[in-house]
Amino acid sequence: MTPEKAREEYARLEQQLEEWNHAYYQEDAPVVDDATYDTARRRALEIEAAYPEFCKPDRVTQRVGAPVSSGFRKSEHRVPMLSLDNVFNLAEFEQFLERINRFLGLSEEDFRGLQFVAEPKIDGLSINLTYVNRQLTIGATRGDGTVGENVTENIRTIDQIPTTLPDDAPDEIEIRGEVFMRKDDFLALNEAMQAAAQRPFANPRNAAAGSLRQLDSKVTRERSLSFFAYAQGFASSPVAATHWDYLEKLQKWGFDVNPLRMRLSHPSDVAAEVDQIGQARATLPYDIDGVVIKLDDLTLQNRLGFVGRAPRWATAWKFPAEQAVTRLNTIEIQVGRTGALTPTAHLAPVNVGGVIVSRATLHNEQEIERKDVRPGDLVRIERAGDVIPKIVARVEEDRARGEKFVFPTHCPVCGALAERAEGEAVLRCTGGLTCRAQIIERLIHFVSRTAMDIEGLGTRSIHELFELGLIEKPGDIFRLAQHRDQIVALEGWGDLSADNLFRAIDARRVIPFARFMYALGIRRIGVRNAQLIARHYRDYETWRQAMKEAAIIGSDARLALGSIVGIGTAIALELVNFFTEPRNLETIEDLRAQLDITPAAEKQEGPFSGKTIVFTGTLTTLTRPEAKAIAERLGAQVSDSVSSKTHLVVTGEKAGSKAKKAQELGIEQIDEVEWRRRAGL
Ligand code: IVH
């Protein structure tokens, strides 16, 4: 693969992962299954391994969840909340063990004596409970791993979560676990919602997330949520020496701890346990999507620490996705925000692992071609826990088949020609802002939670207000109050809802620059890219001017744009194209006039940020990977070779040529003891 091709593919994967993250974490409405997500993430990691220069510090492959954005207060976790890496089979699990072994540098006997705890991986959302002086003070969602949403009042409605701890609990402790909805509670809730003409939830996980994020805790109370405790964060004094004992303690303190947990030592025992839990899966009263395996010894856990977003001491052994067979009735083409034509399959409703499925995605034209599916076919579909299901394959049948599906050459909504960009699989409507579908989808994106986050303006109201001609472009939203009488008179609205909406809109007239940029819905400008670009230009006016100048190839502004770390040529081109479209300019100028766009803050620095460190010689108290991990945690970059760019060389025993070279270059050298001191070990 050429570097140019790699860069393109990487940019595409990044954009995709950002969008999928957004749908999953912000909208509680995932658009792909876990397996598809994992495949894309793994591919991105492969490219990163081959081209380390793509590895910007904040890259999507290393992130947990998504930034907080809602009506809730923020809450910072004392210890970050991590995600887990996955394994799918025994060989991969053994690799996970081998990595632990390499990192800790264990003797063969110690390695064989390692113990693990296996517990079901609950498909809900993780929560951090802070107890101060044995009183529950904060319950927060994971958020981006560092800062979550403070949902304490809602947490208090969950009976299984104790509000006080007994005397033997530490003065301050963070207890973590999963909030989830049982399958039967989920079915009952959806029935009630349907009866009330409300849109039902796609699956129990989304129902749990949606219920916990209610701004009114009375609503949360009516929803039956459950909780299993399974991890620890900060603790002012130690609770136990092993994870197993920690769980036992939690149970004594009144938490529900999963009854299927097991303590195991041999890899084949772990495999057998995964198998067993897998077999019990369908009969369990709640959704699980794998088994989490954790190293039992907490001292070793501490030493192992984490890399990127996942601990080295735990992994999730994922189950294969759940499948079912059903009839494909019709294929419908949907037009997205960026004009992408996506085929959606309408299915005869079928139960897949406890959830009724009636639609599935077919991704694009080639996918239909490759799988050779036609309306009327019997198809095997797959749902991996929390997802929009997909069609795996056609099931062969002994009967006449229907007509082949003919993919449209034009946009089914506006009639504009559909085109496929070079190297891309999707066809896109070329109608831009003349296409109703694109206009509406962009508006929906504009008001969504990670974008402008306008509460009370959901998909349905956008459609409704668009049909009435009250909203045609984003700026119209900020003029809605002029149509108060008309809105109040609409069915289902009234004074209260209308005034709430106007208040929610007014609350967003002051908006951070990055959020504003993201809300515009420019292709390839996901949350993270918007943040990078906002940080570079600092304020809207500077950016706007620079984008105008960047339209000229070879201009300084164009070069500057391309040189922002993490922004490649493909992204730069999308930005420039966006700004050369007169309708887009009109749209943002109109918006600009009604908003106060606040400049981006400067980037925060860590203690060793920007410093390049080289380790050389044999370290006696740490293995090399462990030392490297510690340095990186403190913000340093660790390099293998000494050059004029090196800031510090840590010399172990028998340091050779590298130490000599450092001396020649006049680079500071310290020994292991001094390094430990500076690193605060
Ligand atoms: S341990 C550092 N244990 O899975 C380890 N997580 O993909 C943190 N999850 O964010 C989590 N069941 O939401 C752990 N028994 C379990 C779990 C579990 C479900 C979720 C949790 C976490 C995610 C990671």
XYZ file of C-alpha atoms and ligand atoms in Angstrom:
705
model
C 0.000 0.000 0.000
C 1.374 3.429 -0.912
C 1.525 6.098 1.834
C -0.990 8.156 -0.129
C -3.479 5.234 -0.276
C -2.874 4.494 3.389
C -3.563 8.099 4.328
C -6.802 8.094 2.363
C -7.993 4.848 3.833
C -7.020 5.958 7.309
C -8.899 9.244 6.937
C -11.961 7.337 5.783
C -11.798 4.898 8.695
C -11.336 7.718 11.168
C -14.345 9.559 9.862
C -16.407 6.397 9.971
C -15.388 5.524 13.518
C -16.185 9.085 14.628
C -19.633 8.861 13.113
C -20.332 5.450 14.593
C -19.124 6.622 18.003
C -21.389 9.582 17.729
C -24.442 7.499 16.913
C -23.652 5.044 19.692
C -22.694 7.347 22.534
C -24.526 10.556 21.781
C -27.701 9.476 20.086
C -28.107 6.112 21.831
C -28.810 4.799 18.342
C -25.967 2.689 16.993
C -25.717 2.385 13.223
C -23.388 -0.604 12.898
C -22.838 -3.821 14.793
C -19.845 -4.377 17.068
C -18.120 -6.696 14.630
C -18.179 -4.090 11.854
C -16.924 -1.486 14.300
C -14.155 -3.737 15.553
C -13.056 -4.647 12.036
C -12.771 -0.980 11.064
C -10.929 -0.140 14.287
C -8.520 -3.021 13.847
C -7.817 -1.964 10.283
C -7.110 1.590 11.485
C -4.741 0.186 14.128
C -2.944 -1.844 11.453
C -2.391 1.280 9.385
C -1.194 3.135 12.474
C 1.318 0.386 13.115
C 2.655 0.716 9.574
C 2.551 4.528 9.562
C 3.201 5.803 13.094
C 3.112 9.370 11.744
C -0.687 9.101 11.549
C -0.829 8.598 15.310
C -2.036 11.905 16.618
C -2.359 11.862 20.399
C -6.148 12.159 20.430
C -6.889 9.623 17.727
C -10.238 7.922 17.563
C -8.793 4.405 17.913
C -7.612 5.289 21.406
C -10.724 6.918 22.724
C -13.398 5.680 25.084
C -16.939 6.876 24.501
C -17.607 10.412 23.410
C -17.505 13.858 24.951
C -20.269 14.864 27.301
C -22.984 17.066 25.884
C -26.346 17.426 27.506
C -28.405 19.183 30.081
C -26.498 17.385 32.851
C -23.694 18.838 34.908
C -20.276 17.385 34.231
C -18.454 15.198 36.671
C -14.789 14.339 36.478
C -13.800 10.800 37.475
C -10.909 10.637 39.957
C -9.521 7.665 38.054
C -10.336 7.425 34.313
C -12.976 4.905 33.207
C -11.548 2.547 30.648
C -12.831 0.425 27.843
C -11.714 -3.111 27.011
C -9.846 -4.696 24.142
C -11.448 -7.761 22.584
C -10.453 -11.325 21.892
C -12.560 -13.789 19.932
C -10.853 -17.145 20.486
C -8.342 -19.062 22.577
C -5.372 -18.109 20.402
C -6.121 -14.421 20.840
C -6.636 -14.910 24.561
C -3.229 -16.584 24.778
C -1.710 -13.571 23.057
C -3.295 -11.429 25.738
C -1.646 -13.627 28.405
C 1.679 -13.468 26.636
C 1.570 -9.677 26.637
C 1.031 -9.693 30.411
C 3.928 -12.058 30.778
C 6.252 -9.923 28.665
C 5.285 -6.756 30.472
C 5.785 -8.119 33.968
C 8.785 -10.294 33.143
C 7.482 -13.191 35.273
C 9.212 -16.467 35.997
C 7.569 -19.475 34.384
C 6.242 -20.600 37.732
C 4.738 -17.207 38.565
C 3.184 -17.020 35.128
C 1.535 -20.404 35.531
C 0.235 -19.398 38.948
C -1.670 -16.335 37.680
C -5.336 -16.307 38.556
C -8.173 -14.719 36.630
C -11.774 -13.792 37.293
C -14.293 -14.338 34.490
C -17.649 -12.541 34.576
C -20.349 -11.893 31.975
C -19.978 -8.721 29.964
C -23.265 -6.948 30.626
C -24.689 -4.986 27.722
C -25.676 -1.756 29.432
C -23.814 1.409 30.274
C -21.077 1.864 32.820
C -21.526 4.113 35.800
C -19.154 5.574 38.348
C -20.521 5.848 41.902
C -18.652 8.118 44.291
C -19.142 7.618 48.025
C -17.746 10.228 50.400
C -17.877 9.360 54.095
C -19.919 6.319 53.078
C -22.692 8.384 51.510
C -23.498 8.192 47.807
C -22.607 11.665 46.530
C -22.241 11.323 42.776
C -23.412 8.888 40.127
C -21.924 9.677 36.728
C -21.905 8.143 33.246
C -18.617 7.238 31.611
C -18.698 10.139 29.121
C -15.336 10.378 27.375
C -13.672 8.293 30.094
C -12.429 11.319 32.039
C -15.538 13.458 32.378
C -19.055 12.040 32.505
C -22.569 13.321 33.048
C -23.717 13.776 36.607
C -26.884 11.663 36.771
C -26.983 11.235 40.551
C -30.689 11.922 40.961
C -31.506 9.254 38.409
C -29.071 6.790 39.958
C -30.854 7.205 43.291
C -33.993 5.740 41.728
C -32.262 2.365 41.210
C -33.083 0.200 44.198
C -30.051 -2.070 43.902
C -27.620 0.785 44.411
C -27.007 1.405 48.129
C -27.003 5.062 49.159
C -24.843 4.402 52.207
C -21.926 2.044 52.849
C -21.020 0.311 56.144
C -18.226 1.454 58.490
C -15.485 -0.695 56.963
C -15.708 1.164 53.623
C -13.010 3.761 52.818
C -13.693 7.460 53.418
C -13.722 8.050 49.708
C -14.285 5.422 47.025
C -15.383 5.128 43.410
C -17.380 1.967 42.683
C -18.148 1.040 39.086
C -20.607 -1.191 37.382
C -23.185 -1.553 34.663
C -26.683 -0.098 34.613
C -28.873 -2.219 32.369
C -32.472 -3.116 31.623
C -33.723 -6.674 31.945
C -35.233 -8.172 28.802
C -38.719 -8.423 30.322
C -38.624 -4.840 31.603
C -37.524 -3.741 28.153
C -40.419 -5.502 26.412
C -42.921 -4.039 28.871
C -41.487 -0.541 28.429
C -41.646 -0.732 24.646
C -45.225 -1.934 24.750
C -46.165 1.012 26.941
C -44.328 3.415 24.643
C -46.049 2.070 21.585
C -49.408 2.334 23.272
C -48.595 5.995 23.960
C -47.608 6.502 20.282
C -43.973 7.032 21.267
C -41.066 5.572 19.375
C -39.889 2.342 21.011
C -36.216 1.691 21.862
C -34.113 -0.457 19.533
C -32.781 -2.714 22.294
C -32.369 -2.980 26.084
C -29.056 -1.114 26.095
C -30.510 1.935 24.377
C -33.535 1.780 26.633
C -31.263 1.796 29.703
C -29.157 4.662 28.352
C -32.221 6.672 27.355
C -33.862 6.097 30.727
C -30.795 7.075 32.717
C -30.323 10.249 30.725
C -33.805 11.573 31.475
C -33.663 15.124 32.754
C -36.678 14.382 34.936
C -35.804 11.675 37.468
C -39.489 10.871 37.934
C -39.395 9.345 34.460
C -36.306 7.318 35.358
C -38.065 6.016 38.452
C -40.844 4.582 36.330
C -38.345 2.683 34.195
C -37.006 -0.472 35.783
C -33.236 -0.277 35.737
C -30.878 -2.818 37.267
C -27.234 -2.715 38.314
C -24.230 -5.052 38.688
C -21.060 -3.746 40.380
C -17.786 -5.011 38.879
C -14.855 -2.603 39.107
C -13.093 -0.046 41.230
C -11.849 3.451 40.614
C -10.257 5.644 43.251
C -10.156 4.434 46.872
C -8.667 6.403 49.770
C -7.654 3.120 51.401
C -7.378 -0.381 49.929
C -10.470 -2.581 50.001
C -8.976 -5.932 49.027
C -5.858 -7.554 47.588
C -7.630 -9.361 44.766
C -10.482 -8.580 42.408
C -12.362 -11.605 43.670
C -12.214 -10.405 47.276
C -13.172 -6.933 46.134
C -16.360 -8.323 44.551
C -17.131 -10.273 47.713
C -16.767 -7.068 49.690
C -19.108 -5.203 47.350
C -21.669 -7.914 47.855
C -21.387 -7.572 51.640
C -21.901 -3.842 51.241
C -25.221 -4.499 49.510
C -24.391 -4.353 45.801
C -25.569 -6.913 43.285
C -22.546 -8.745 41.911
C -22.975 -11.093 38.985
C -23.612 -14.647 40.271
C -21.948 -16.270 37.248
C -18.472 -14.995 38.140
C -15.707 -17.602 38.389
C -12.119 -17.631 39.586
C -9.862 -19.573 37.189
C -6.211 -20.125 36.475
C -5.769 -22.235 33.369
C -6.394 -20.757 29.878
C -8.430 -23.804 28.897
C -10.617 -23.362 31.996
C -11.228 -19.808 30.925
C -12.201 -21.029 27.436
C -14.592 -23.586 28.934
C -16.185 -20.925 31.123
C -16.677 -18.609 28.153
C -18.369 -21.481 26.368
C -20.646 -22.141 29.288
C -21.727 -18.576 29.734
C -22.242 -18.438 25.970
C -24.628 -21.356 26.168
C -26.561 -19.755 29.004
C -26.765 -16.473 27.105
C -30.192 -16.840 25.511
C -31.793 -17.899 28.791
C -30.315 -15.105 30.923
C -32.814 -12.377 31.839
C -30.460 -9.663 30.528
C -28.321 -9.089 27.417
C -24.651 -9.972 27.559
C -22.203 -9.790 24.673
C -19.188 -11.629 25.997
C -17.161 -12.529 29.049
C -14.750 -10.136 30.759
C -11.557 -11.737 32.019
C -9.561 -9.859 34.632
C -6.280 -10.588 36.329
C -7.155 -11.286 39.962
C -4.136 -9.786 41.750
C -4.709 -6.041 42.217
C -1.022 -5.232 42.748
C -0.238 -6.770 39.384
C -3.204 -4.940 37.843
C -1.692 -1.712 39.076
C 1.692 -2.459 37.630
C 0.223 -3.396 34.282
C -1.764 -0.168 34.000
C -3.356 0.627 30.670
C -2.417 1.438 27.130
C -4.499 3.961 25.223
C -8.004 3.312 26.342
C -7.812 -0.233 27.642
C -6.214 -1.944 30.638
C -3.468 -4.491 30.031
C -4.884 -6.653 32.843
C -8.327 -7.350 31.394
C -9.914 -8.268 28.107
C -13.391 -8.925 26.735
C -13.882 -12.305 25.105
C -16.692 -11.463 22.703
C -19.407 -13.859 21.566
C -20.275 -14.242 17.915
C -23.315 -12.200 16.890
C -26.845 -13.592 17.236
C -28.523 -14.634 14.000
C -31.951 -15.449 12.597
C -33.560 -16.190 9.243
C -36.399 -14.133 7.798
C -37.934 -12.852 4.565
C -36.695 -9.665 2.897
C -39.791 -7.794 1.748
C -38.512 -4.627 0.079
C -35.393 -2.539 -0.306
C -35.688 1.179 0.324
C -33.054 3.787 -0.530
C -32.390 6.378 2.162
C -30.556 9.631 1.543
C -28.218 10.802 4.289
C -26.828 14.160 5.367
C -23.925 13.997 2.933
C -26.100 12.624 0.156
C -25.060 8.987 0.604
C -27.669 6.593 -0.823
C -28.023 3.739 1.638
C -30.180 0.711 0.907
C -32.276 -0.440 3.856
C -33.954 -3.826 3.892
C -37.497 -4.115 5.227
C -37.917 -7.550 6.762
C -40.687 -9.759 8.018
C -40.360 -9.111 11.791
C -38.261 -11.760 13.516
C -36.971 -12.390 17.031
C -33.170 -12.238 17.243
C -31.845 -12.992 20.701
C -34.901 -11.518 22.396
C -35.327 -8.427 20.227
C -37.769 -8.022 17.357
C -36.054 -6.880 14.180
C -37.836 -5.570 11.086
C -35.130 -3.590 9.303
C -31.525 -4.169 8.373
C -28.867 -2.254 6.528
C -27.411 -3.341 3.202
C -24.647 -0.678 3.205
C -24.320 -0.014 -0.534
C -24.887 -1.212 -4.077
C -21.873 -3.541 -4.219
C -23.019 -5.226 -1.033
C -26.385 -6.089 -2.630
C -24.564 -7.272 -5.723
C -22.011 -9.326 -3.799
C -24.573 -11.013 -1.572
C -26.993 -11.292 -4.462
C -30.054 -10.524 -2.352
C -33.381 -9.637 -3.936
C -36.746 -8.625 -2.551
C -38.607 -11.824 -1.684
C -35.476 -13.739 -0.683
C -35.039 -15.584 2.564
C -32.043 -14.041 4.343
C -29.907 -14.707 7.386
C -29.600 -11.615 9.544
C -27.316 -10.838 12.443
C -27.589 -8.610 15.486
C -24.524 -8.145 17.669
C -25.964 -6.878 20.931
C -26.612 -3.235 20.416
C -27.040 -2.708 16.748
C -28.886 -2.086 13.581
C -28.827 -5.604 12.227
C -27.232 -6.525 8.951
C -27.882 -9.122 6.303
C -25.247 -11.832 6.372
C -26.275 -13.933 3.407
C -29.117 -15.168 1.302
C -30.493 -18.544 2.304
C -30.754 -20.813 -0.732
C -34.309 -21.829 -1.513
C -35.854 -24.092 -4.029
C -38.226 -21.607 -5.607
C -38.406 -18.922 -8.260
C -36.754 -15.691 -7.220
C -37.933 -12.116 -7.614
C -36.420 -9.467 -9.865
C -32.927 -8.206 -9.184
C -32.986 -4.916 -7.297
C -32.005 -2.077 -9.603
C -30.011 0.535 -7.772
C -31.138 4.041 -8.753
C -28.878 6.267 -10.848
C -30.585 9.352 -9.446
C -31.492 10.538 -5.977
C -34.923 9.075 -5.098
C -35.800 12.261 -3.205
C -34.680 15.192 -5.384
C -33.951 13.501 -8.686
C -30.381 14.832 -8.996
C -27.762 12.564 -10.513
C -26.057 10.191 -8.079
C -22.275 9.933 -8.360
C -19.584 7.766 -6.941
C -16.322 9.471 -5.952
C -13.122 7.717 -6.951
C -12.159 4.973 -4.549
C -15.471 5.108 -2.693
C -18.193 2.520 -2.486
C -21.172 4.780 -1.877
C -23.211 6.628 -4.442
C -24.063 10.168 -3.453
C -26.832 12.494 -4.515
C -25.267 15.565 -6.145
C -28.207 17.787 -5.215
C -26.471 19.281 -2.166
C -28.663 21.850 -0.467
C -31.278 21.618 -3.195
C -32.119 18.082 -2.029
C -34.863 17.944 0.605
C -33.456 14.811 2.145
C -30.025 16.349 2.595
C -31.485 19.571 3.950
C -33.542 17.703 6.527
C -30.730 15.342 7.510
C -28.365 18.275 7.945
C -30.903 20.030 10.131
C -31.301 16.895 12.227
C -27.531 16.690 12.577
C -27.357 20.395 13.412
C -29.639 20.117 16.450
C -28.356 16.709 17.621
C -26.724 16.184 20.992
C -23.045 16.499 20.058
C -23.776 19.384 17.720
C -25.966 22.304 18.862
C -27.765 20.042 21.356
C -31.161 21.700 21.171
C -33.440 19.837 23.488
C -37.005 19.305 22.330
C -36.093 19.573 18.653
C -35.882 15.963 17.540
C -36.222 14.244 14.201
C -39.989 14.426 14.270
C -40.273 18.133 15.018
C -37.653 18.964 12.400
C -39.731 17.107 9.794
C -42.898 18.792 10.967
C -41.487 22.328 11.055
C -39.777 21.792 7.716
C -43.020 20.666 6.062
C -44.700 23.827 7.356
C -41.918 25.941 5.873
C -40.932 27.264 9.301
C -37.405 25.841 9.158
C -35.575 25.672 5.855
C -32.032 26.398 6.962
C -30.318 26.231 10.372
C -30.620 29.988 10.967
C -34.423 29.677 10.824
C -34.326 27.735 14.079
C -33.217 30.885 15.859
C -36.138 32.812 14.377
C -38.767 30.232 15.313
C -40.162 32.343 18.151
C -41.538 34.706 15.502
C -43.961 31.911 14.590
C -45.042 31.261 18.150
C -48.799 31.395 17.449
C -48.577 28.958 14.597
C -46.449 26.504 16.606
C -48.600 26.684 19.735
C -51.621 25.764 17.607
C -49.983 22.603 16.234
C -51.220 19.256 17.446
C -49.223 18.033 20.428
C -47.528 21.396 21.042
C -49.301 24.073 23.151
C -47.837 26.959 25.148
C -45.649 24.937 27.469
C -43.812 22.870 24.829
C -43.355 25.874 22.576
C -41.883 28.009 25.355
C -39.626 25.175 26.482
C -38.368 24.873 22.934
C -37.697 28.607 22.609
C -35.826 28.534 25.899
C -33.717 25.564 24.744
C -32.943 27.419 21.502
C -31.985 30.616 23.325
C -29.656 28.644 25.556
C -27.600 27.771 22.474
C -27.132 31.251 21.085
C -23.734 31.216 22.747
C -21.849 28.245 21.336
C -18.245 26.993 21.435
C -16.448 27.301 18.106
C -15.680 23.570 17.705
C -19.286 22.604 18.332
C -20.492 25.152 15.824
C -18.084 23.828 13.202
C -19.138 20.246 13.826
C -22.813 21.217 13.661
C -22.386 22.485 10.097
C -22.212 18.852 9.043
C -19.237 19.208 6.708
C -18.141 15.834 5.389
C -15.237 14.286 7.300
C -15.470 16.931 10.024
C -16.412 14.798 12.992
C -16.210 15.932 16.602
C -12.502 15.315 16.886
C -11.494 16.993 13.632
C -13.629 19.999 14.498
C -11.750 20.252 17.799
C -8.361 20.029 16.097
C -9.264 22.684 13.564
C -10.887 24.947 16.142
C -7.827 24.733 18.342
C -5.645 25.695 15.404
C -7.599 28.757 14.257
C -8.934 29.648 17.707
C -11.912 31.718 16.531
C -14.563 31.655 13.872
C -13.567 34.829 11.994
C -9.960 33.720 11.588
C -11.089 30.332 10.351
C -13.616 31.753 7.946
C -11.027 34.117 6.429
C -8.441 31.324 6.192
C -10.883 28.993 4.437
C -11.639 31.666 1.879
C -7.941 32.060 1.150
C -7.353 28.318 1.175
C -9.546 27.965 -1.905
C -6.465 28.907 -3.913
C -4.210 25.917 -4.447
C -0.674 26.657 -3.298
C -1.744 29.568 -1.091
C -0.222 29.913 2.365
C -3.643 29.354 3.886
C -4.023 26.076 1.985
C -0.604 24.884 3.119
C -1.327 25.877 6.708
C -4.596 23.952 6.651
C -2.911 20.823 5.338
C -0.210 21.038 7.979
C -2.528 20.839 10.992
C -1.575 17.613 12.690
C -4.254 15.029 11.985
C -5.864 16.916 9.113
C -4.929 15.281 5.826
C -5.445 16.406 2.264
C -8.821 14.694 1.961
C -10.208 16.605 4.931
C -8.657 19.880 3.766
C -10.327 19.416 0.396
C -13.747 18.838 1.961
C -13.408 22.075 3.910
C -12.332 24.068 0.920
C -15.144 22.622 -1.172
C -17.661 23.439 1.506
C -16.592 27.061 1.510
C -16.710 27.447 -2.248
C -20.396 26.518 -2.361
C -22.413 29.787 -2.287
C -25.396 28.182 -0.543
C -23.176 27.018 2.279
C -21.715 30.470 2.683
C -25.169 31.981 2.801
C -26.217 29.429 5.408
C -23.327 30.060 7.751
C -23.400 33.834 7.416
C -27.083 33.784 8.276
C -26.334 31.627 11.317
C -23.330 33.634 12.336
C -25.457 36.756 12.611
C -27.547 35.153 15.349
C -24.899 33.378 17.382
C -22.092 34.233 19.722
C -19.365 31.764 18.781
C -16.852 31.476 21.621
C -13.172 30.877 20.747
C -11.446 27.554 21.432
C -9.304 27.186 24.541
C -5.571 26.525 24.383
C -4.439 22.961 24.662
C -3.527 21.677 28.122
C -0.026 20.400 28.738
C 1.027 17.333 30.776
C 4.195 17.249 32.984
C 6.407 15.552 30.368
C 4.481 16.666 27.258
C 6.564 17.432 24.265
C 9.599 15.646 25.739
C 11.270 12.767 23.945
C 12.888 10.183 26.212
C 15.183 7.271 25.379
C 15.760 4.306 27.708
C 19.011 2.443 27.329
C 20.789 -0.366 29.173
C 19.145 -2.832 31.547
C 16.646 -1.457 34.028
C 16.548 -3.350 37.326
C 13.218 -2.411 38.881
C 11.013 -2.274 35.775
C 10.781 -4.027 32.438
C 11.325 -1.861 29.386
C 7.647 -1.894 28.314
C 6.588 -0.921 31.819
C 9.034 1.999 31.943
C 7.878 3.109 28.500
C 4.238 2.965 29.537
C 4.901 5.093 32.608
C 6.787 7.704 30.573
C 3.956 7.881 28.041
C 1.396 8.240 30.774
C 3.297 11.317 31.928
C 3.037 12.780 28.442
C 6.462 11.852 27.060
C 7.253 10.314 23.693
C 9.558 7.328 23.991
C 12.040 6.746 21.213
C 14.503 3.923 20.520
C 17.338 6.004 19.193
C 19.183 9.064 20.435
C 19.190 12.128 18.192
C 19.357 15.888 18.519
C 15.589 15.750 19.128
C 16.023 13.686 22.321
C 15.470 15.577 25.567
C 16.405 12.989 28.165
C 18.202 9.642 28.275
C 17.565 7.205 31.106
C 20.562 4.882 31.459
C 20.250 1.475 33.065
C 23.079 -0.978 33.722
C 25.563 -1.684 30.910
C 24.396 1.280 28.862
C 26.456 1.402 25.682
C 26.515 3.374 22.476
C 23.337 5.341 23.127
C 24.712 6.783 26.342
C 27.878 7.706 24.490
C 25.964 9.403 21.720
C 23.881 11.327 24.270
C 27.072 12.558 25.842
C 28.408 13.727 22.491
C 25.184 15.601 21.799
C 25.114 17.111 25.282
C 21.753 15.539 26.177
C 20.803 15.213 29.829
C 21.302 11.680 31.212
C 19.868 10.287 34.430
C 19.932 6.856 36.079
C 17.027 4.629 36.985
C 16.780 5.914 40.567
C 16.550 9.523 39.423
C 14.013 8.554 36.746
C 11.811 6.906 39.344
C 12.019 10.013 41.469
C 11.031 12.343 38.656
C 8.245 10.028 37.572
C 6.924 10.069 41.124
C 7.237 6.290 41.530
S -14.611 -4.015 33.636
C -11.077 -1.487 32.977
N -16.527 -5.779 33.787
O -17.751 -3.185 29.029
C -12.213 -2.411 32.949
N -16.726 -4.026 32.211
O -15.945 -2.603 26.778
C -13.477 -1.698 32.897
N -18.810 -4.090 30.938
O -16.977 0.143 29.818
C -14.651 -2.459 32.855
N -19.653 -5.865 31.894
O -19.345 -0.732 30.328
C -16.070 -4.682 33.188
N -18.158 -7.389 34.060
C -17.716 -6.283 33.452
C -18.448 -5.640 32.445
C -17.917 -4.507 31.842
C -19.844 -4.920 30.996
C -18.712 -2.949 30.012
C -18.335 -1.643 30.652
C -17.063 -1.222 29.972
C -17.176 -1.953 28.695
C -15.828 -2.165 28.061
